Amino acid sequence: MSILSSIMKKKKKQRKNDNYRQKQDPLKPEDLPILREYKENIRRIKEEFGDSADIVCRDFKVSIHKGALVYVDGLADNKVVSDFLLEPFMEKEIIPERIDIFQYVLDQAVALGSVESIADWNKVYDSLLSGNTIIFLDGCTKAISGETKGWEKRSISEPTTQLSIRGPKDSFTETLRTNTALIRRRIKSPNLWLESFKIGRVSQTDVGIMYIKGIANEKIVKEIKERLGRIDMDSIIGSGYIEQLIEDQTWTTFPTTYHTERPDVVTSQLLEGRVAIIVDGTPFVVTAPAIFIQFFQAPDDYYSRFDISTGIRILRILAFLIALMGPATYIAATTFHQEMIPTSMAIAIAAQRENVPFPAFVEALIMEVTFEILREAGLRLPRAVGQAVSIVGALVIGQAAVQAGFVSPIMVIVVSITAIANFSTPIFAMAIAARLLRFALMGLATILGFYGMMLGLIFITIHLCSLRSFGVPYMMPLAPFNINNQQDVFVRFPIWAFKKRPPFMSKGNIVRTGENQKPDPPKPNDIQETKGDK
Amino acid sequence: MEKAKINASQLFVLVVMFEMGSAILVGLGASAKQDAWIAILVGLAGGLVLFLVYYRLYMYYQDIPLTSYAQRITGKWVGRFIGLLYIIYFLYCAARVLRDFGELLTTTIYTGTPLIVINCLMIFTIIYGIHKGFEVIARVGQLFLMIIYFLAIVGFGLVIFSGLINLEHLRPILENGWKPVMSTVLGETLTFPFGEMVVFTMILPYINNPKKVKVVCLSAMVLSGINIALTAAINVSALGTDLFVRANFPLLSTISKIKLANFIERLDVLFMLYLMVGGFFKISLFFYAAVAGAADIFKFTNQAQLSFPLGTLVLFASVTIASNYAEHIKEGLSIVPIYLHYPFQVVIPVFLLIIAFFRNRKKNAEATSNPS
Amino acid sequence: MKKVLMVLSIVVMILPILSACWNQKELTDLAFVMALGVDKGENNKFTLSFQLVNPGNVSSAQTGGGQGLPIAVYKSTGDTLTEAARNATKKVSRRLYYAHTNIVVISEEIAKENMLDVLDALDRDPEFRTTTELIIARGSTAEEIVTTLTILDKIPVKSISNQIKSSESMLGENMSINIDDFLSGLLSKGKQPILNGYRLRGKKSGAKKASNLQKTTTDAYLESDGLAVFHDGKLQDWLSNDEARGVIWILDKLQSTDININWNGKKKALTVAPIRSKTKVSAKVINEKPLINIKIENEGWISEANTNIDLTNPDVMNQIEKKVEIETKKQILATVKATQRLKSDILGFGEKVHLANPRLWKRIQNQWDEEFADLDVNVKVDFYVRREGIRTKPFWSTMKQ
């Protein structure tokens, strides 16, 4: 451990020394003024873009004044450009000669909602690449940028990875604005704040953080902003990038930030005082801080009644434990602790294993790896081929391997139960953690049976307890234990018992539910006057 | 000193885990036969008095551990020497518990495995925990206490439903009078586990709420004392006095007798689970006290650095302190209590408290006389 | 430098772990010893018979297997149990594994002479379970018991342990006694141990052949036969039938049994089956002399009535209860007499005296055998008939009319 950390420290030092490197991307043009000659400007743009085919330049005349507009085909909406820019320009026929043409166009000719005058090239590029249209006018050292954003975007569809039975059916898309709108539609309060950043030297990705002022902990918000500000990378392609750059611990298999594609989940987390990080181009919104138990809470827990949710949640945690320890327990029991297995079962297992050529560990490893390969293959295959893979897999794992005497039927049972249990963790990132640690535990169980396994589990527990997510201990309401915050851990309390926000997330404005929210219906006779059942 | 703060409930958990740690595993108070539970409760009463001594010392010096205030009380060099002795004592205790633990596993399940391998893996896990800091250990304690209690209740239920309890084994109470009971108390149950609370003199400065220390520690001791006594009583009533006295690990024998519905049987692994968690905390706390003490005396700023060399020391000490289990037990029953436990748990603290009392009275007297 | 040292020491610490897997044993390398038979061999040696299970032939779900015999028996000799067990490895291809051993069979000869030499090995070994059933081979060698094949259960051991259990709950002439129980009886001054006896009946030569499995009535079969009474660790005598049942009854292990009583001059006209029974034994000291009180509370139902009787009449019921009480009391007293004759306190009366009066016990514990032999014992039985099955009056009543 200490070796790792010392290496890290060295890296940190190096990073500090690298500070001379500029945040500016060397590929970017220097700050140049906009030229008077509009053709020169156009020429420069074309040159800079290497005459890319999707850069559209069109000359026009506003009465006698010449000019040109530039936009990126596909990012800007052609119809908007022609209807609200070109048409008004061309219709203007008589313009007094001695007028500030720039101001005139800005004020009277452009029929768009958001118009801006810009003076330096950097902004020209920024604005052009965000889908705006730039208007150069002959003889002016400034340019006009009109918002004509309108690229093709995916419409809001049903969530594909986090399904719910009773919850809303919308999910985030790749467009930042759509995503913020989805959240804002659910929290109609001016206290829902959105701050925007551009991250990525080349990609200039739009990143927004959302939180509810007064509920979110200011310190955590500040910390997140600082960490985002520290990112210095050429591009941010998905929210996964951001996640990995701002999380507290790299050397862990457990996710310390949460991600979801469901607006309702983000909404409820914002209301608990978390901060959402929305990245343009990714349909997954990252929220932080995250705690361990959060990864076992599914949206449906809150939409169905508490007794059912509680049962299901405990089942999920049990499934997680099975996914973590299933094959390891099998190995430990069959190679070290045969006395633990009831006699008839031990004999049955022994009979099945009689002709298997491998030791239990190798057998388990082969099956587990086969299954992982199958899963990985099935994950990314086109749907039509996917079916073929699952049929082949079922045959190979389920039947042929057993009939060939390669593996024992009980091993197949163990592997399948483990696999199914693994799927029942609502958030994939946590499921993957169990998947990886499972192999470590299998190794330990092979070396020293349950003793090795238990040591591994104690090791994992120490590790979990040492994790923090933006200052919040990862195992929060359990360790450090807080008796007042157990409403949403193993037992999901009735919804009216969620009186307060978790204090470790939010500071101030703690109360969330009014008094007397427990349903207290009047006596049946008060509502409907019955004269006895007939 | 490490910059850690733990709260009252974490302290409670640590005390409970520490006290129950290995005491539940071994046949504590076996020399009192069926009155083991009485010996344990009397030992508990004595332990509570001892804790009040440590508590008074803590009240005088709330922010510093024993190794520091020994220097304040007896002067720099004598104090350092005392501190050093305590570090060695804690290391020895850690090694002893580690040995107990390793012996149990090598005699019952891992008969073919060398002791050093079992111990090595355990100490490795403990070093990792210490490395992560005291707060982490406290948190792990909170998680495991829940698991342990859950297991304990399940185990208790199974013992009862398997019909193993025969309360007649507990009678006649005080068959041979108080004498054997008292000798068990003085020779065993007072110093182990209750007197071992002296470890907490190194840990109490981390508490964020000094006012609660007394109540929390005393109630935790009482709870764990009752648990240990209850376990002893269950062991006696399930095994009978003879087997209880002859068994190396009575709880293991009790659990292996569980047989329910032809399927729930051979639950030794439950016991092992408990054993590992309890052993982990007991060793961790002794070891942590030694590490913190060493860092304090030798002025190490980063005490995590010390955990590795000292851990190696504990590991090798654990395999070399005795050549076989019989010797280990003999040392533990007749030598260690008299030559180690009594001086370090009773004599030195009381002696420190007396000097501290007079020093502070003088100081207080000066303080009150000066303004007037 | 420091780091190099640290890495080195970590490597040194981890190295031993990678080098071997000490206690690892694959299931397929194990031979499950289901039963262990201890006989006396030549030159005072022990002859052990290991009943090993052949998993492939037991589990019928596996295709391809299931043809051969479910068990295999190996024999070996040695001066001590451990030596004999080690000698067995000359013949057995797999590692003998004792954790699933259900039964240890000890021959009558050993039980009479050197029973104690057998016990410590069983008690000490961590793999061996002390909850293993201990039985005595009566009138046959332990080997014969261990080698016999049974038809209902594929593994004969199961047949023995299940039979003891069913007998304990339905008849009450045997009770499950494991090594722990035996040892605690052996060590206690106020109690002597008992063990179940087992006998191989029928054509002994056919017992171990597969042909024994292919008939509906086997040529040779195992049967429990009485209780072995021990004294100072040596087999002293046997108790059987009603006396054995009395022992189980007094030890409060009896759950159900059957009691026949006479009615209107017809012998054994009624059969009553207790379904719940509770025995309380207590000791009292009167004039420095211990007195034992046995109180039995029973409830049950009438399972047979082979005479003309009006079972709807509560008064009749009362009479039945009275008769059962008298009959039970007679049997219990007979049992006590039998044990007193043997001077062996298998009933645990000494422990009761110990509890009641530790001071007196200290004085008399060394001559307890004599004290026990002329101990006064009071028996009080309460029996309640709760119901009489799904008929009220037996058909006999109608026939008589």
PDB file of N, CA, C and O in Angstrom, chain A residues 240-278:
ATOM      1  N   GLY A 240     -18.199   9.476 -17.746  1.00  0.00           N
ATOM      2  CA  GLY A 240     -17.263   8.557 -17.107  1.00  0.00           C
ATOM      3  C   GLY A 240     -15.890   9.184 -16.936  1.00  0.00           C
ATOM      4  O   GLY A 240     -15.201   8.932 -15.947  1.00  0.00           O
ATOM      5  N   TYR A 241     -15.493  10.020 -17.890  1.00  0.00           N
ATOM      6  CA  TYR A 241     -14.202  10.709 -17.776  1.00  0.00           C
ATOM      7  C   TYR A 241     -14.185  11.569 -16.523  1.00  0.00           C
ATOM      8  O   TYR A 241     -13.277  11.516 -15.711  1.00  0.00           O
ATOM      9  N   ILE A 242     -15.248  12.394 -16.421  1.00  0.00           N
ATOM     10  CA  ILE A 242     -15.338  13.322 -15.293  1.00  0.00           C
ATOM     11  C   ILE A 242     -15.303  12.530 -13.987  1.00  0.00           C
ATOM     12  O   ILE A 242     -14.563  12.839 -13.056  1.00  0.00           O
ATOM     13  N   GLU A 243     -16.110  11.456 -13.978  1.00  0.00           N
ATOM     14  CA  GLU A 243     -16.220  10.627 -12.784  1.00  0.00           C
ATOM     15  C   GLU A 243     -14.838  10.181 -12.320  1.00  0.00           C
ATOM     16  O   GLU A 243     -14.476  10.287 -11.160  1.00  0.00           O
ATOM     17  N   GLN A 244     -14.039   9.695 -13.260  1.00  0.00           N
ATOM     18  CA  GLN A 244     -12.738   9.169 -12.869  1.00  0.00           C
ATOM     19  C   GLN A 244     -11.764  10.248 -12.474  1.00  0.00           C
ATOM     20  O   GLN A 244     -10.815   9.997 -11.743  1.00  0.00           O
ATOM     21  N   LEU A 245     -11.998  11.461 -12.993  1.00  0.00           N
ATOM     22  CA  LEU A 245     -11.047  12.528 -12.676  1.00  0.00           C
ATOM     23  C   LEU A 245     -11.346  13.205 -11.355  1.00  0.00           C
ATOM     24  O   LEU A 245     -10.467  13.832 -10.768  1.00  0.00           O
ATOM     25  N   ILE A 246     -12.576  13.116 -10.885  1.00  0.00           N
ATOM     26  CA  ILE A 246     -12.880  13.840  -9.644  1.00  0.00           C
ATOM     27  C   ILE A 246     -13.129  12.937  -8.460  1.00  0.00           C
ATOM     28  O   ILE A 246     -13.309  13.407  -7.350  1.00  0.00           O
ATOM     29  N   GLU A 247     -13.121  11.604  -8.639  1.00  0.00           N
ATOM     30  CA  GLU A 247     -13.440  10.756  -7.489  1.00  0.00           C
ATOM     31  C   GLU A 247     -12.300  10.793  -6.472  1.00  0.00           C
ATOM     32  O   GLU A 247     -11.169  11.152  -6.790  1.00  0.00           O
ATOM     33  N   ASP A 248     -12.621  10.388  -5.238  1.00  0.00           N
ATOM     34  CA  ASP A 248     -11.652  10.515  -4.151  1.00  0.00           C
ATOM     35  C   ASP A 248     -10.532   9.497  -4.262  1.00  0.00           C
ATOM     36  O   ASP A 248      -9.385   9.773  -3.970  1.00  0.00           O
ATOM     37  N   GLN A 249     -10.881   8.287  -4.618  1.00  0.00           N
ATOM     38  CA  GLN A 249      -9.921   7.182  -4.579  1.00  0.00           C
ATOM     39  C   GLN A 249      -9.863   6.553  -5.949  1.00  0.00           C
ATOM     40  O   GLN A 249     -10.890   6.187  -6.503  1.00  0.00           O
ATOM     41  N   THR A 250      -8.686   6.403  -6.472  1.00  0.00           N
ATOM     42  CA  THR A 250      -8.570   5.662  -7.719  1.00  0.00           C
ATOM     43  C   THR A 250      -8.398   4.187  -7.444  1.00  0.00           C
ATOM     44  O   THR A 250      -8.915   3.344  -8.153  1.00  0.00           O
ATOM     45  N   TRP A 251      -7.680   3.888  -6.340  1.00  0.00           N
ATOM     46  CA  TRP A 251      -7.354   2.486  -6.061  1.00  0.00           C
ATOM     47  C   TRP A 251      -8.489   1.808  -5.312  1.00  0.00           C
ATOM     48  O   TRP A 251      -8.365   1.447  -4.158  1.00  0.00           O
ATOM     49  N   THR A 252      -9.588   1.684  -5.953  1.00  0.00           N
ATOM     50  CA  THR A 252     -10.704   0.981  -5.351  1.00  0.00           C
ATOM     51  C   THR A 252     -11.568   0.398  -6.446  1.00  0.00           C
ATOM     52  O   THR A 252     -11.586   0.925  -7.559  1.00  0.00           O
ATOM     53  N   THR A 253     -12.250  -0.698  -6.139  1.00  0.00           N
ATOM     54  CA  THR A 253     -13.157  -1.226  -7.150  1.00  0.00           C
ATOM     55  C   THR A 253     -14.561  -0.674  -6.960  1.00  0.00           C
ATOM     56  O   THR A 253     -15.423  -0.888  -7.785  1.00  0.00           O
ATOM     57  N   PHE A 254     -14.771   0.016  -5.844  1.00  0.00           N
ATOM     58  CA  PHE A 254     -16.120   0.489  -5.553  1.00  0.00           C
ATOM     59  C   PHE A 254     -16.345   1.878  -6.133  1.00  0.00           C
ATOM     60  O   PHE A 254     -15.451   2.721  -6.075  1.00  0.00           O
ATOM     61  N   PRO A 255     -17.498   2.093  -6.698  1.00  0.00           N
ATOM     62  CA  PRO A 255     -17.781   3.410  -7.257  1.00  0.00           C
ATOM     63  C   PRO A 255     -18.016   4.427  -6.141  1.00  0.00           C
ATOM     64  O   PRO A 255     -18.790   4.161  -5.229  1.00  0.00           O
ATOM     65  N   THR A 256     -17.325   5.557  -6.202  1.00  0.00           N
ATOM     66  CA  THR A 256     -17.580   6.577  -5.175  1.00  0.00           C
ATOM     67  C   THR A 256     -18.369   7.757  -5.729  1.00  0.00           C
ATOM     68  O   THR A 256     -18.527   8.769  -5.069  1.00  0.00           O
ATOM     69  N   THR A 257     -18.825   7.640  -6.971  1.00  0.00           N
ATOM     70  CA  THR A 257     -19.836   8.584  -7.454  1.00  0.00           C
ATOM     71  C   THR A 257     -20.938   7.734  -8.069  1.00  0.00           C
ATOM     72  O   THR A 257     -20.717   6.588  -8.441  1.00  0.00           O
ATOM     73  N   TYR A 258     -22.103   8.355  -8.162  1.00  0.00           N
ATOM     74  CA  TYR A 258     -23.267   7.605  -8.628  1.00  0.00           C
ATOM     75  C   TYR A 258     -23.617   8.115 -10.012  1.00  0.00           C
ATOM     76  O   TYR A 258     -23.434   9.290 -10.302  1.00  0.00           O
ATOM     77  N   HIS A 259     -24.070   7.258 -10.871  1.00  0.00           N
ATOM     78  CA  HIS A 259     -24.525   7.767 -12.161  1.00  0.00           C
ATOM     79  C   HIS A 259     -25.842   7.115 -12.526  1.00  0.00           C
ATOM     80  O   HIS A 259     -26.109   5.971 -12.173  1.00  0.00           O
ATOM     81  N   THR A 260     -26.656   7.865 -13.220  1.00  0.00           N
ATOM     82  CA  THR A 260     -27.978   7.356 -13.549  1.00  0.00           C
ATOM     83  C   THR A 260     -28.458   7.992 -14.829  1.00  0.00           C
ATOM     84  O   THR A 260     -27.998   9.062 -15.222  1.00  0.00           O
ATOM     85  N   GLU A 261     -29.374   7.305 -15.490  1.00  0.00           N
ATOM     86  CA  GLU A 261     -29.973   7.929 -16.680  1.00  0.00           C
ATOM     87  C   GLU A 261     -31.415   8.319 -16.405  1.00  0.00           C
ATOM     88  O   GLU A 261     -32.154   8.608 -17.312  1.00  0.00           O
ATOM     89  N   ARG A 262     -31.794   8.292 -15.136  1.00  0.00           N
ATOM     90  CA  ARG A 262     -33.183   8.574 -14.808  1.00  0.00           C
ATOM     91  C   ARG A 262     -33.312   9.945 -14.154  1.00  0.00           C
ATOM     92  O   ARG A 262     -32.728  10.180 -13.101  1.00  0.00           O
ATOM     93  N   PRO A 263     -34.098  10.821 -14.752  1.00  0.00           N
ATOM     94  CA  PRO A 263     -34.266  12.150 -14.148  1.00  0.00           C
ATOM     95  C   PRO A 263     -34.894  12.084 -12.760  1.00  0.00           C
ATOM     96  O   PRO A 263     -34.555  12.890 -11.896  1.00  0.00           O
ATOM     97  N   ASP A 264     -35.786  11.113 -12.527  1.00  0.00           N
ATOM     98  CA  ASP A 264     -36.442  11.080 -11.218  1.00  0.00           C
ATOM     99  C   ASP A 264     -35.435  10.752 -10.123  1.00  0.00           C
ATOM    100  O   ASP A 264     -35.513  11.273  -9.017  1.00  0.00           O
ATOM    101  N   VAL A 265     -34.455   9.927 -10.448  1.00  0.00           N
ATOM    102  CA  VAL A 265     -33.428   9.601  -9.459  1.00  0.00           C
ATOM    103  C   VAL A 265     -32.585  10.830  -9.145  1.00  0.00           C
ATOM    104  O   VAL A 265     -32.327  11.154  -7.986  1.00  0.00           O
ATOM    105  N   VAL A 266     -32.193  11.542 -10.208  1.00  0.00           N
ATOM    106  CA  VAL A 266     -31.395  12.747  -9.992  1.00  0.00           C
ATOM    107  C   VAL A 266     -32.181  13.736  -9.138  1.00  0.00           C
ATOM    108  O   VAL A 266     -31.651  14.325  -8.199  1.00  0.00           O
ATOM    109  N   THR A 267     -33.462  13.886  -9.461  1.00  0.00           N
ATOM    110  CA  THR A 267     -34.287  14.813  -8.711  1.00  0.00           C
ATOM    111  C   THR A 267     -34.279  14.484  -7.221  1.00  0.00           C
ATOM    112  O   THR A 267     -34.039  15.346  -6.373  1.00  0.00           O
ATOM    113  N   SER A 268     -34.512  13.204  -6.919  1.00  0.00           N
ATOM    114  CA  SER A 268     -34.591  12.860  -5.501  1.00  0.00           C
ATOM    115  C   SER A 268     -33.235  13.039  -4.841  1.00  0.00           C
ATOM    116  O   SER A 268     -33.133  13.423  -3.681  1.00  0.00           O
ATOM    117  N   GLN A 269     -32.178  12.823  -5.594  1.00  0.00           N
ATOM    118  CA  GLN A 269     -30.861  13.001  -4.987  1.00  0.00           C
ATOM    119  C   GLN A 269     -30.528  14.468  -4.770  1.00  0.00           C
ATOM    120  O   GLN A 269     -29.909  14.834  -3.775  1.00  0.00           O
ATOM    121  N   LEU A 270     -30.972  15.293  -5.711  1.00  0.00           N
ATOM    122  CA  LEU A 270     -30.764  16.730  -5.514  1.00  0.00           C
ATOM    123  C   LEU A 270     -31.486  17.176  -4.251  1.00  0.00           C
ATOM    124  O   LEU A 270     -30.974  17.979  -3.480  1.00  0.00           O
ATOM    125  N   LEU A 271     -32.666  16.621  -4.049  1.00  0.00           N
ATOM    126  CA  LEU A 271     -33.450  17.027  -2.882  1.00  0.00           C
ATOM    127  C   LEU A 271     -32.869  16.490  -1.592  1.00  0.00           C
ATOM    128  O   LEU A 271     -33.239  16.923  -0.512  1.00  0.00           O
ATOM    129  N   GLU A 272     -31.995  15.515  -1.702  1.00  0.00           N
ATOM    130  CA  GLU A 272     -31.301  15.063  -0.501  1.00  0.00           C
ATOM    131  C   GLU A 272     -30.045  15.871  -0.255  1.00  0.00           C
ATOM    132  O   GLU A 272     -29.353  15.663   0.732  1.00  0.00           O
ATOM    133  N   GLY A 273     -29.724  16.757  -1.187  1.00  0.00           N
ATOM    134  CA  GLY A 273     -28.569  17.622  -0.980  1.00  0.00           C
ATOM    135  C   GLY A 273     -27.362  17.231  -1.797  1.00  0.00           C
ATOM    136  O   GLY A 273     -26.270  17.721  -1.576  1.00  0.00           O
ATOM    137  N   ARG A 274     -27.567  16.328  -2.748  1.00  0.00           N
ATOM    138  CA  ARG A 274     -26.420  15.973  -3.580  1.00  0.00           C
ATOM    139  C   ARG A 274     -26.273  16.948  -4.737  1.00  0.00           C
ATOM    140  O   ARG A 274     -27.138  17.789  -4.984  1.00  0.00           O
ATOM    141  N   VAL A 275     -25.180  16.811  -5.447  1.00  0.00           N
ATOM    142  CA  VAL A 275     -24.895  17.675  -6.581  1.00  0.00           C
ATOM    143  C   VAL A 275     -24.884  16.813  -7.824  1.00  0.00           C
ATOM    144  O   VAL A 275     -24.328  15.716  -7.810  1.00  0.00           O
ATOM    145  N   ALA A 276     -25.527  17.289  -8.879  1.00  0.00           N
ATOM    146  CA  ALA A 276     -25.553  16.531 -10.126  1.00  0.00           C
ATOM    147  C   ALA A 276     -24.576  17.152 -11.111  1.00  0.00           C
ATOM    148  O   ALA A 276     -24.490  18.380 -11.212  1.00  0.00           O
ATOM    149  N   ILE A 277     -23.830  16.322 -11.792  1.00  0.00           N
ATOM    150  CA  ILE A 277     -22.905  16.806 -12.816  1.00  0.00           C
ATOM    151  C   ILE A 277     -23.400  16.271 -14.151  1.00  0.00           C
ATOM    152  O   ILE A 277     -23.492  15.062 -14.362  1.00  0.00           O
ATOM    153  N   ILE A 278     -23.757  17.209 -15.033  1.00  0.00           N
ATOM    154  CA  ILE A 278     -24.338  16.808 -16.310  1.00  0.00           C
ATOM    155  C   ILE A 278     -23.331  17.134 -17.397  1.00  0.00           C
ATOM    156  O   ILE A 278     -22.815  18.251 -17.462  1.00  0.00           O
TER     157      ILE A 278
END
